[in-house]
Amino acid sequence: MKRIKTDILILGSGGAGLFAALHAHQADPKLSITVAVKGLLGKCGCTRMVQGGYNVALAPEDSVERHFMDTIEGGKWLPDQDLAWTLVSVAVERIHELENELGCFFDRNPDGTIHQKAFAGQTFDRTVHKGDLTGIEIINRLAEQVWARGIGRLEEHRALEFVKTRAGDALSGVLMMDIRSGEFVFVQAQAVLLATGGGPTMYKYHTPSGDKTCDGMAMALRAGLPLRDMEMVQFHPTGLLAGPGTRMTGTVLEEGLRGSGGYLLNGAKERFMGNYDPKGERATRDIVSRAIYAEMRAGRTTPNGGVYIAMSHLGPERVRKEFKGMVERCADCGFDLAGGIVEVVPTAHYMMGGVEFRGDCTTVLPGLFVAGEDSGGVHGANRLGGNGVANSTVFGGIAGDAMAPWVRRSGAFHDPDEAAISAAVERARAPLGKPAGDLNAVREGLYGAMWDDVGIIRDAQSLHRADEKLDELEARLDASGVAAGNLAYNLAWHDWLNLQNLLLVSRSIREAAAAREDSRGAHFRSDFPEVRDLDRSRYTSVTWTSGAFGVAMRPVEFTRVKPGETLLKAADAAA
């Protein structure tokens, strides 16, 4: 087995991982820093796929207090308020860093100020963007700076397990696999950042690419770390519905379409959002997704089983100018977004839940830091569109700032538990040489179980059905083997490992959903439809120990504002 040493190991090359690498390097250029990524740096990850933009309070009429209240109220009073305040306040600093230090070009107004567009669920137009290709702009600039600084890279390496010391009191490193050869690699590090992203690809319709399989969250569960808010899976209301047989189905048509005045129409080409919320198409994502799902269940659907989005009433030329990327994406699939109507369906998009962490990105495991979608607590029950990439860059930078001094002050290369490494290798090699199984059937079964029973609307019966289905799928996966010949780019093997991680995280979502007997944001229980006890809000904390899940309900600490209160009056008075 190959062994590597690095002071700081960063798992993931999205906004969180690359920002952390740059900030750690700036804090101490003498440290060895390595970014490990499942694909190629700058070419994979969810940040690159961000279309909409970046929420930040820049306009004189806006304020961080207003952004904060939108975030807390959108999250249905479940966010960790100190983390949410960090998000909205540091975002102002981070957007200037992106522009002035990293060279991002964002769209501007005629007077030279940064243009900010409307996104649903917000009381102010605060979303900074580069057309509808914001993520590509950010990742391209970040990747350039990482390459320029000579920061180490382990490309096409997948993380398998966190490896602790023999005493289990600290992190020693990470067991990885070189996808190009199938060789196992142990990377020993003083500090590790988990920034692999979430990616709810266990649902029938999903936005992330297929390589996003919740690897980091699964590793965290196996290492005994608590995960917060795992029942909170966000469905983006408008995923492209291009029909069966194409991976384009499920990819996002961004929120700016509805923010700028787009209409949602049912199969009879009638607007329906007014029947569900007074904000219409600009309601939060959870409300719009449930409304679309209700139309689907009532049979008022398009030929492919979804609803339509219409933009032509805004003027085809305006739509082509403002949403060039999506107009071209739809055209590639045979749809005219600018002048016609396009079929859409709610699509699993983002996981508000993740590893519990502190404001400096540390966790309960010494040496392990977390940032981005792998972390839980920032968004609560519902993430506002535009807060995702802000979350990644804000906390990625904080993690980098924290890791470098932590290494100098408390870091050490701890000897790994060699028995744990051997056991992890055996677990990864478990399917090799067994009789081949139908992995695609397992995947399709997972899609159906999660979409039908742990999806946009849930109840006790559906969650019980999901428990039985997931047990069955795990047994089928365990009995399935893959060829053990050439391990280089052995895609069937990686497919097996991906499904193993997805099944474990799917179980954690189901467990948290069963424990929360009320409805909040993205979590809607038809048998408990009311939002209850806001002033006694509790969040779920899921652990997995010795093959069994545990769920605790912990009180949310209202450190800045309580339900029924607002920071806006005080902010207005100060202004």
Coordinates of C-alpha atoms in Angstrom, one line a residue:
M1 CA 0.0 0.0 0.0
K2 CA 1.3 3.4 -0.9
R3 CA 1.7 5.9 2.0
I4 CA 1.7 9.7 1.7
K5 CA 2.3 12.4 4.3
T6 CA 0.8 15.9 4.1
D7 CA 0.3 18.5 6.8
I8 CA -3.2 19.4 5.6
L9 CA -5.4 17.1 3.5
I10 CA -8.5 18.6 1.8
L11 CA -11.1 16.2 0.5
G12 CA -13.0 17.8 -2.3
S13 CA -12.3 20.5 -4.9
G14 CA -15.5 22.6 -4.9
G15 CA -15.8 26.1 -3.5
A16 CA -15.2 24.9 0.1
G17 CA -12.1 22.8 -0.7
L18 CA -10.4 25.3 -3.0
F19 CA -11.1 28.3 -0.7
A20 CA -9.7 26.3 2.2
A21 CA -6.5 25.4 0.3
L22 CA -5.9 29.0 -0.7
H23 CA -6.5 30.4 2.8
A24 CA -4.4 27.7 4.5
H25 CA -1.6 28.4 2.1
Q26 CA -1.9 32.2 2.8
A27 CA -1.9 31.6 6.5
D28 CA 1.3 29.4 6.4
P29 CA 3.0 28.8 3.0
K30 CA 5.4 26.4 4.6
L31 CA 2.8 23.8 5.2
S32 CA 2.3 21.0 2.8
I33 CA -1.3 21.1 1.5
T34 CA -2.9 18.4 -0.7
V35 CA -6.3 18.6 -2.4
A36 CA -7.8 15.1 -3.1
V37 CA -10.6 14.9 -5.6
K38 CA -12.6 12.0 -7.1
G39 CA -12.3 13.5 -10.5
L40 CA -10.2 16.3 -11.9
L41 CA -9.5 19.6 -10.1
G42 CA -11.6 22.4 -11.6
K43 CA -13.7 20.0 -13.6
C44 CA -15.9 18.3 -11.1
G45 CA -18.0 19.0 -8.0
C46 CA -21.3 20.8 -7.4
T47 CA -20.0 24.4 -7.1
R48 CA -19.0 24.3 -10.8
M49 CA -22.6 23.5 -11.6
V50 CA -24.1 26.5 -9.8
Q51 CA -26.2 28.5 -12.2
G52 CA -28.0 31.1 -10.1
G53 CA -25.6 33.0 -8.0
Y54 CA -24.4 34.1 -4.6
N55 CA -26.4 35.8 -1.9
V56 CA -24.8 38.8 -0.3
A57 CA -26.1 42.1 1.2
L58 CA -24.3 44.8 -0.8
A59 CA -27.0 47.3 -1.7
P60 CA -27.5 50.3 0.6
E61 CA -31.1 49.4 1.0
D62 CA -30.2 45.8 2.0
S63 CA -28.5 44.7 5.2
V64 CA -26.8 41.6 6.7
E65 CA -29.7 41.7 9.3
R66 CA -32.2 41.4 6.5
H67 CA -30.3 38.6 4.9
F68 CA -30.0 36.9 8.3
M69 CA -33.8 37.1 8.9
D70 CA -34.5 35.7 5.5
T71 CA -32.2 32.8 6.2
I72 CA -33.6 32.1 9.6
E73 CA -37.2 32.4 8.5
G74 CA -36.6 30.4 5.3
G75 CA -35.0 27.7 7.5
K76 CA -38.1 27.6 9.7
W77 CA -36.1 28.6 12.8
L78 CA -34.0 25.5 12.7
P79 CA -30.6 27.0 11.6
D80 CA -27.8 27.4 14.1
Q81 CA -28.1 31.2 14.4
D82 CA -24.4 31.8 15.0
L83 CA -23.5 29.9 11.9
A84 CA -26.1 31.7 9.9
W85 CA -24.8 35.0 11.1
T86 CA -21.3 34.0 10.1
L87 CA -22.7 33.1 6.6
V88 CA -24.4 36.4 5.9
S89 CA -21.7 38.7 7.5
V90 CA -18.6 37.0 6.0
A91 CA -20.3 36.7 2.6
V92 CA -19.8 40.5 2.2
E93 CA -16.1 40.1 2.7
R94 CA -15.9 36.9 0.5
I95 CA -17.6 38.5 -2.5
H96 CA -15.0 41.3 -2.6
E97 CA -12.3 38.7 -2.3
L98 CA -13.7 36.8 -5.2
E99 CA -13.8 39.9 -7.3
N100 CA -10.7 41.9 -6.3
E101 CA -8.2 39.1 -5.3
L102 CA -9.3 36.1 -7.4
G103 CA -10.5 37.9 -10.5
C104 CA -14.1 36.8 -10.8
F105 CA -16.2 38.9 -13.2
F106 CA -19.8 39.3 -12.1
D107 CA -22.5 41.1 -14.0
R108 CA -22.8 44.8 -13.4
N109 CA -25.4 47.6 -13.6
P110 CA -25.0 50.5 -16.0
D111 CA -23.6 52.6 -13.1
G112 CA -20.8 50.0 -12.5
T113 CA -22.2 48.5 -9.3
I114 CA -22.6 44.7 -9.1
H115 CA -25.9 43.5 -10.5
Q116 CA -28.1 41.5 -8.0
K117 CA -31.1 39.6 -9.2
A118 CA -34.2 38.2 -7.5
F119 CA -34.3 34.8 -6.0
A120 CA -37.3 33.1 -4.3
G121 CA -37.8 33.3 -0.6
Q122 CA -36.0 36.6 -0.1
T123 CA -37.2 40.0 0.7
F124 CA -34.5 41.7 -1.4
D125 CA -32.8 41.2 -4.8
R126 CA -29.4 40.2 -3.5
T127 CA -28.1 37.4 -5.7
V128 CA -24.8 38.2 -7.4
H129 CA -24.2 36.3 -10.6
K130 CA -22.3 35.8 -13.8
G131 CA -25.2 35.3 -16.2
D132 CA -26.5 31.9 -15.3
L133 CA -23.0 30.3 -15.2
T134 CA -21.8 31.7 -11.9
G135 CA -20.3 28.5 -10.6
I136 CA -18.0 28.0 -13.6
E137 CA -16.7 31.6 -13.1
I138 CA -15.9 31.0 -9.4
I139 CA -14.3 27.5 -9.8
N140 CA -12.2 28.5 -12.8
R141 CA -10.7 31.4 -10.9
L142 CA -10.2 29.3 -7.7
A143 CA -8.6 26.5 -9.6
E144 CA -6.2 28.9 -11.4
Q145 CA -5.0 30.2 -8.1
V146 CA -4.5 26.7 -6.6
W147 CA -2.5 25.7 -9.6
A148 CA -0.4 28.9 -9.4
R149 CA 0.6 28.2 -5.8
G150 CA 1.8 24.7 -6.4
I151 CA -0.6 23.2 -3.9
G152 CA -0.5 19.4 -4.1
R153 CA -3.2 17.4 -5.9
L154 CA -4.4 13.8 -5.7
E155 CA -6.7 13.6 -8.7
E156 CA -8.9 10.6 -9.4
H157 CA -8.5 9.5 -5.9
R158 CA -11.6 8.5 -3.9
A159 CA -11.7 8.7 -0.1
L160 CA -12.8 5.5 1.6
E161 CA -12.5 5.8 5.3
F162 CA -11.3 8.1 8.1
V163 CA -8.6 6.3 10.1
K164 CA -8.2 7.2 13.7
T165 CA -5.4 6.4 16.2
R166 CA -5.5 3.1 17.9
A167 CA -7.0 4.8 21.0
G168 CA -9.6 6.4 18.8
D169 CA -9.0 9.8 20.3
A170 CA -7.7 11.6 17.2
L171 CA -7.7 11.4 13.4
S172 CA -4.6 9.9 11.8
G173 CA -5.5 10.2 8.1
V174 CA -7.7 8.9 5.3
L175 CA -7.6 5.6 3.4
M176 CA -8.1 6.4 -0.3
M177 CA -8.0 4.6 -3.6
D178 CA -6.2 5.6 -6.8
I179 CA -9.0 5.1 -9.3
R180 CA -6.5 4.9 -12.1
S181 CA -4.9 1.8 -10.7
G182 CA -7.2 0.4 -8.0
E183 CA -4.3 0.8 -5.5
F184 CA -5.1 1.7 -1.9
V185 CA -3.3 4.8 -0.6
F186 CA -3.1 5.8 3.1
V187 CA -2.7 9.6 3.4
Q188 CA -1.5 10.6 6.9
A189 CA -2.3 14.2 7.8
Q190 CA -2.2 16.5 10.8
A191 CA -5.5 18.1 9.8
V192 CA -8.2 16.9 7.3
L193 CA -11.0 19.0 5.8
L194 CA -14.1 17.1 4.7
A195 CA -15.5 19.1 1.8
T196 CA -16.7 16.4 -0.6
G197 CA -20.2 17.9 -0.9
G198 CA -23.5 16.1 -0.4
G199 CA -25.3 15.2 -3.5
P200 CA -28.7 13.5 -3.0
T201 CA -28.4 11.2 -6.0
M202 CA -30.4 8.5 -4.2
Y203 CA -33.6 10.1 -5.6
K204 CA -35.2 9.3 -9.0
Y205 CA -34.8 12.9 -10.1
H206 CA -31.6 14.6 -8.9
T207 CA -29.5 17.5 -10.0
P208 CA -25.9 16.5 -9.1
S209 CA -23.7 14.4 -11.4
G210 CA -23.6 10.7 -10.8
D211 CA -20.2 10.8 -9.1
K212 CA -21.7 12.7 -6.1
T213 CA -22.7 9.8 -3.8
C214 CA -22.5 11.3 -0.3
D215 CA -19.1 9.6 0.3
G216 CA -18.1 12.1 3.0
M217 CA -21.3 11.8 5.0
A218 CA -21.1 8.0 4.9
M219 CA -17.5 8.1 6.1
A220 CA -18.5 10.5 8.9
L221 CA -21.3 8.1 10.0
R222 CA -18.9 5.1 10.0
A223 CA -16.4 7.2 12.1
G224 CA -19.1 7.8 14.7
L225 CA -19.7 11.5 14.0
P226 CA -23.1 13.0 14.6
L227 CA -25.0 14.3 11.6
R228 CA -27.6 17.1 12.0
D229 CA -30.9 17.8 10.1
M230 CA -30.5 14.8 7.8
E231 CA -34.3 14.7 7.1
M232 CA -33.9 18.1 5.4
V233 CA -33.3 17.2 1.7
Q234 CA -34.1 20.1 -0.6
F235 CA -35.9 19.6 -3.9
H236 CA -35.4 22.3 -6.5
P237 CA -38.8 22.9 -8.0
T238 CA -37.7 23.1 -11.6
G239 CA -35.5 20.3 -12.8
L240 CA -35.6 19.8 -16.6
L241 CA -37.9 16.9 -17.5
A242 CA -36.5 15.7 -20.8
G243 CA -38.0 12.3 -20.8
P244 CA -36.6 8.8 -20.0
G245 CA -33.2 7.7 -21.3
T246 CA -31.3 11.0 -20.8
R247 CA -29.3 12.2 -17.8
M248 CA -30.4 15.7 -18.7
T249 CA -33.6 14.9 -16.8
G250 CA -33.3 16.4 -13.3
T251 CA -30.7 19.1 -14.1
V252 CA -31.7 22.5 -12.7
L253 CA -33.4 25.3 -14.5
E254 CA -32.3 28.0 -12.1
E255 CA -34.4 29.9 -9.6
G256 CA -33.8 33.2 -11.4
L257 CA -36.4 32.1 -14.0
R258 CA -39.1 32.3 -11.4
G259 CA -37.5 35.2 -9.6
S260 CA -37.6 37.3 -12.8
G261 CA -41.3 36.5 -13.4
G262 CA -41.5 33.0 -14.9
Y263 CA -44.8 31.2 -14.7
L264 CA -45.5 27.6 -13.6
L265 CA -48.3 25.9 -15.6
N266 CA -50.0 22.5 -15.0
G267 CA -50.8 20.1 -17.7
A268 CA -53.8 22.1 -18.7
K269 CA -51.5 25.1 -19.1
E270 CA -53.0 26.9 -16.1
R271 CA -51.1 28.8 -13.5
F272 CA -51.5 27.1 -10.1
M273 CA -49.1 28.5 -7.6
G274 CA -51.6 31.1 -6.4
N275 CA -53.7 28.2 -5.1
Y276 CA -50.8 27.2 -2.7
D277 CA -49.0 30.4 -1.6
P278 CA -49.6 34.2 -1.9
K279 CA -46.1 34.6 -3.1
G280 CA -46.9 32.4 -6.1
E281 CA -43.8 31.3 -8.1
R282 CA -41.5 33.2 -5.7
A283 CA -42.4 31.2 -2.7
T284 CA -39.5 29.1 -1.1
R285 CA -38.4 26.0 -2.8
D286 CA -40.1 23.6 -0.4
I287 CA -43.5 25.2 -0.9
V288 CA -43.1 25.3 -4.7
S289 CA -41.9 21.7 -4.8
R290 CA -44.9 20.5 -2.8
A291 CA -47.3 22.5 -5.0
I292 CA -45.9 20.9 -8.1
Y293 CA -46.0 17.4 -6.5
A294 CA -49.6 18.0 -5.5
E295 CA -50.5 18.8 -9.2
M296 CA -48.7 15.7 -10.3
R297 CA -50.5 13.5 -7.8
A298 CA -53.8 15.0 -8.9
G299 CA -53.0 14.0 -12.5
R300 CA -52.7 17.6 -13.9
T301 CA -49.4 16.8 -15.6
T302 CA -47.5 17.3 -18.8
P303 CA -46.9 14.4 -21.2
N304 CA -43.8 13.3 -19.3
G305 CA -45.5 13.6 -15.9
G306 CA -44.4 17.0 -14.6
V307 CA -45.5 20.6 -15.1
Y308 CA -44.4 23.5 -17.4
I309 CA -42.4 26.6 -16.9
A310 CA -43.1 29.5 -19.2
M311 CA -40.9 32.5 -19.9
S312 CA -42.1 33.8 -23.3
H313 CA -44.3 36.5 -21.7
L314 CA -41.2 38.3 -20.6
G315 CA -40.0 38.6 -24.1
P316 CA -37.8 36.0 -25.9
E317 CA -34.9 38.4 -26.5
R318 CA -34.7 39.2 -22.8
V319 CA -34.8 35.6 -21.8
R320 CA -32.1 34.7 -24.3
K321 CA -29.9 37.5 -22.9
E322 CA -30.4 36.9 -19.2
F323 CA -30.5 33.1 -19.3
K324 CA -28.2 32.2 -22.1
G325 CA -26.9 29.0 -20.6
M326 CA -30.3 27.6 -19.8
V327 CA -31.8 28.6 -23.2
E328 CA -29.0 26.6 -24.8
R329 CA -29.3 23.7 -22.5
C330 CA -33.0 23.4 -23.2
A331 CA -32.4 23.8 -26.9
D332 CA -30.0 20.8 -26.8
C333 CA -32.9 18.8 -25.5
G334 CA -35.4 20.1 -28.1
F335 CA -37.1 22.7 -26.0
D336 CA -37.6 26.4 -26.6
L337 CA -37.2 28.1 -23.2
A338 CA -37.3 31.7 -24.6
G339 CA -40.4 31.4 -26.8
G340 CA -42.2 28.3 -25.7
I341 CA -42.8 26.1 -22.6
V342 CA -40.5 23.5 -21.0
E343 CA -41.5 20.5 -18.9
V344 CA -40.0 20.5 -15.3
V345 CA -40.2 18.3 -12.2
P346 CA -39.0 18.8 -8.6
T347 CA -35.5 17.4 -8.4
A348 CA -33.4 16.4 -5.3
H349 CA -30.8 19.2 -5.2
Y350 CA -29.2 19.9 -1.8
M351 CA -28.8 18.4 1.6
M352 CA -29.3 20.9 4.4
G353 CA -28.1 18.2 6.8
G354 CA -24.5 17.1 7.5
V355 CA -21.8 16.8 10.0
E356 CA -22.3 18.8 13.2
F357 CA -19.5 21.5 13.4
R358 CA -18.5 24.6 15.2
G359 CA -18.0 28.1 13.9
D360 CA -14.3 27.5 13.2
C361 CA -15.2 24.3 11.2
T362 CA -13.9 21.9 13.8
T363 CA -15.8 18.7 14.8
V364 CA -15.9 16.4 17.7
L365 CA -13.0 14.4 16.2
P366 CA -9.7 16.2 16.8
G367 CA -8.0 16.9 13.5
L368 CA -11.2 16.7 11.4
F369 CA -12.7 19.9 10.0
V370 CA -15.8 20.2 7.8
A371 CA -17.2 22.9 5.4
G372 CA -19.7 23.2 2.6
E373 CA -22.6 20.8 1.9
D374 CA -21.0 18.1 4.1
S375 CA -21.8 20.3 7.1
G376 CA -25.1 20.7 8.9
G377 CA -26.8 23.5 10.8
V378 CA -26.3 26.6 8.6
H379 CA -29.6 26.3 6.6
G380 CA -31.9 24.5 9.0
A381 CA -35.1 23.2 7.2
N382 CA -34.7 25.0 3.9
R383 CA -31.7 26.6 2.1
L384 CA -32.4 29.9 0.3
G385 CA -31.3 29.8 -3.4
G386 CA -28.0 31.6 -3.6
N387 CA -27.0 30.7 0.0
G388 CA -25.3 27.4 -1.1
V389 CA -22.2 28.8 -2.9
A390 CA -22.0 31.5 -0.2
N391 CA -21.9 28.7 2.4
S392 CA -19.1 26.9 0.7
T393 CA -16.9 29.8 0.1
V394 CA -17.5 31.5 3.5
F395 CA -16.8 28.4 5.6
G396 CA -14.1 27.0 3.2
G397 CA -12.1 30.2 3.8
I398 CA -12.8 29.9 7.6
A399 CA -11.6 26.3 7.6
G400 CA -8.4 27.2 5.8
D401 CA -7.8 30.1 8.3
A402 CA -8.4 27.7 11.2
M403 CA -6.4 24.7 10.0
A404 CA -3.0 26.3 9.6
P405 CA -2.8 27.7 13.1
W406 CA -4.3 24.5 14.5
V407 CA -1.5 22.5 12.9
R408 CA 1.1 24.8 14.4
R409 CA -0.5 24.7 17.8
S410 CA -2.0 21.3 18.2
G411 CA -1.2 19.2 15.1
A412 CA 0.8 16.0 15.0
F413 CA 1.2 13.0 12.7
H414 CA -0.5 10.4 14.8
D415 CA 0.2 6.7 14.1
P416 CA -2.8 5.1 12.5
D417 CA -4.7 2.1 13.8
E418 CA -3.2 -0.5 11.4
A419 CA -6.0 -3.0 12.1
A420 CA -8.6 -0.4 11.2
I421 CA -6.8 0.2 7.8
S422 CA -6.8 -3.5 7.1
A423 CA -10.5 -3.8 8.0
A424 CA -11.3 -0.9 5.8
V425 CA -9.4 -2.4 2.9
E426 CA -11.3 -5.7 3.3
R427 CA -14.7 -3.9 3.4
A428 CA -13.8 -2.1 0.1
R429 CA -12.7 -5.3 -1.5
A430 CA -15.7 -7.2 -0.3
P431 CA -17.5 -7.4 -3.7
L432 CA -14.4 -8.4 -5.7
G433 CA -14.7 -11.9 -7.1
K434 CA -18.3 -12.6 -5.9
P435 CA -20.9 -13.7 -8.5
A436 CA -22.0 -10.6 -10.4
G437 CA -25.2 -8.9 -9.3
D438 CA -27.5 -6.4 -11.0
L439 CA -26.3 -3.1 -9.6
N440 CA -28.5 -1.2 -11.9
A441 CA -31.6 -2.9 -10.4
V442 CA -30.3 -1.9 -6.9
R443 CA -29.9 1.7 -8.0
E444 CA -33.4 1.8 -9.6
G445 CA -34.8 0.3 -6.4
L446 CA -33.1 3.0 -4.4
Y447 CA -34.5 5.7 -6.7
G448 CA -38.0 4.4 -6.3
A449 CA -37.8 3.9 -2.5
M450 CA -36.5 7.3 -1.8
W451 CA -38.7 9.2 -4.3
D452 CA -41.9 7.5 -3.4
D453 CA -41.5 7.0 0.4
V454 CA -38.9 9.5 1.7
G455 CA -39.4 12.2 -0.8
I456 CA -41.3 15.5 -1.0
I457 CA -44.2 14.2 1.1
R458 CA -43.8 11.5 3.8
D459 CA -45.8 9.7 6.5
A460 CA -45.3 6.9 9.0
Q461 CA -46.4 4.2 6.6
S462 CA -44.2 5.4 3.7
L463 CA -41.2 5.6 6.1
H464 CA -41.8 2.1 7.3
R465 CA -42.0 0.8 3.7
A466 CA -38.7 2.6 3.0
D467 CA -37.1 0.9 6.0
E468 CA -38.0 -2.5 4.6
K469 CA -37.0 -1.6 1.1
L470 CA -33.6 -0.3 2.1
D471 CA -32.9 -3.4 4.2
E472 CA -33.7 -5.5 1.1
L473 CA -31.5 -3.3 -1.1
E474 CA -28.6 -3.5 1.3
A475 CA -28.9 -7.3 1.3
R476 CA -29.0 -7.4 -2.5
L477 CA -25.9 -5.2 -2.7
D478 CA -24.0 -7.2 -0.2
A479 CA -24.7 -10.4 -2.3
S480 CA -23.6 -8.7 -5.5
G481 CA -20.1 -9.0 -6.8
V482 CA -17.9 -7.4 -9.5
A483 CA -15.1 -8.7 -11.6
A484 CA -11.7 -8.8 -9.7
G485 CA -9.5 -8.8 -12.8
N486 CA -8.4 -5.3 -13.9
L487 CA -8.9 -2.9 -11.0
A488 CA -7.9 0.2 -13.0
Y489 CA -11.0 2.4 -13.7
N490 CA -13.1 -0.6 -12.5
L491 CA -16.4 1.3 -12.8
A492 CA -18.5 -1.6 -11.6
W493 CA -16.5 -1.7 -8.4
H494 CA -16.9 2.1 -7.9
D495 CA -20.6 1.8 -8.6
W496 CA -20.8 -0.8 -5.8
L497 CA -19.0 1.5 -3.4
N498 CA -21.1 4.4 -4.4
L499 CA -24.3 2.5 -3.8
Q500 CA -23.0 1.3 -0.4
N501 CA -22.5 5.0 0.7
L502 CA -25.8 6.1 -0.8
L503 CA -27.7 3.4 1.1
L504 CA -26.1 4.3 4.4
V505 CA -26.9 8.0 4.0
S506 CA -30.4 7.1 2.8
R507 CA -31.0 5.2 6.0
S508 CA -29.9 8.2 8.0
I509 CA -32.4 10.4 6.1
R510 CA -35.2 7.9 6.8
E511 CA -34.3 7.7 10.5
A512 CA -34.3 11.4 11.0
A513 CA -37.6 11.8 9.0
A514 CA -39.2 9.2 11.2
A515 CA -38.1 10.9 14.3
R516 CA -39.4 14.4 13.4
E517 CA -43.2 14.2 13.9
D518 CA -44.0 17.7 12.6
S519 CA -43.5 19.5 9.3
R520 CA -40.7 22.0 8.7
G521 CA -39.4 23.3 5.4
A522 CA -38.2 20.5 3.2
H523 CA -39.5 17.9 5.6
F524 CA -43.3 17.5 5.2
R525 CA -45.2 14.8 7.1
S526 CA -48.8 14.4 5.8
D527 CA -49.6 12.7 9.1
F528 CA -48.1 15.6 11.0
P529 CA -48.7 18.5 8.6
E530 CA -48.5 21.4 11.2
V531 CA -45.4 23.4 12.0
R532 CA -45.4 23.1 15.8
D533 CA -43.7 24.7 18.7
L534 CA -41.4 27.1 16.9
D535 CA -40.3 28.5 20.3
R536 CA -39.2 25.0 21.4
S537 CA -37.6 24.0 18.1
R538 CA -35.4 20.9 18.1
Y539 CA -33.1 19.5 15.5
T540 CA -32.3 15.9 14.8
S541 CA -28.9 14.4 15.5
V542 CA -28.2 11.1 13.9
T543 CA -25.4 8.7 14.8
W544 CA -24.5 5.2 13.5
T545 CA -22.8 2.9 16.0
S546 CA -22.2 -0.9 15.7
G547 CA -24.5 -1.1 12.7
A548 CA -27.4 0.7 14.5
F549 CA -28.8 4.2 14.1
G550 CA -29.6 6.5 17.0
V551 CA -31.5 9.7 16.7
A552 CA -31.6 12.5 19.4
M553 CA -33.7 15.6 19.3
R554 CA -31.7 18.6 20.6
P555 CA -33.0 22.1 21.3
V556 CA -32.1 25.0 18.9
E557 CA -30.4 27.8 20.7
F558 CA -31.9 31.2 19.7
T559 CA -28.7 33.1 20.3
R560 CA -29.7 36.2 18.3
V561 CA -33.5 36.3 17.7
K562 CA -36.5 34.3 18.9
P563 CA -39.6 33.3 16.9
G564 CA -41.9 36.3 16.7
E565 CA -38.9 38.7 17.0
T566 CA -36.8 40.4 14.3
L567 CA -33.5 42.1 14.0
L568 CA -34.7 44.5 11.4
K569 CA -36.2 47.2 13.7
A570 CA -32.9 47.5 15.6
A571 CA -30.9 47.5 12.4
D572 CA -33.2 50.2 10.9
A573 CA -32.9 52.3 14.1
A574 CA -29.1 52.1 14.0
A575 CA -29.1 53.1 10.4

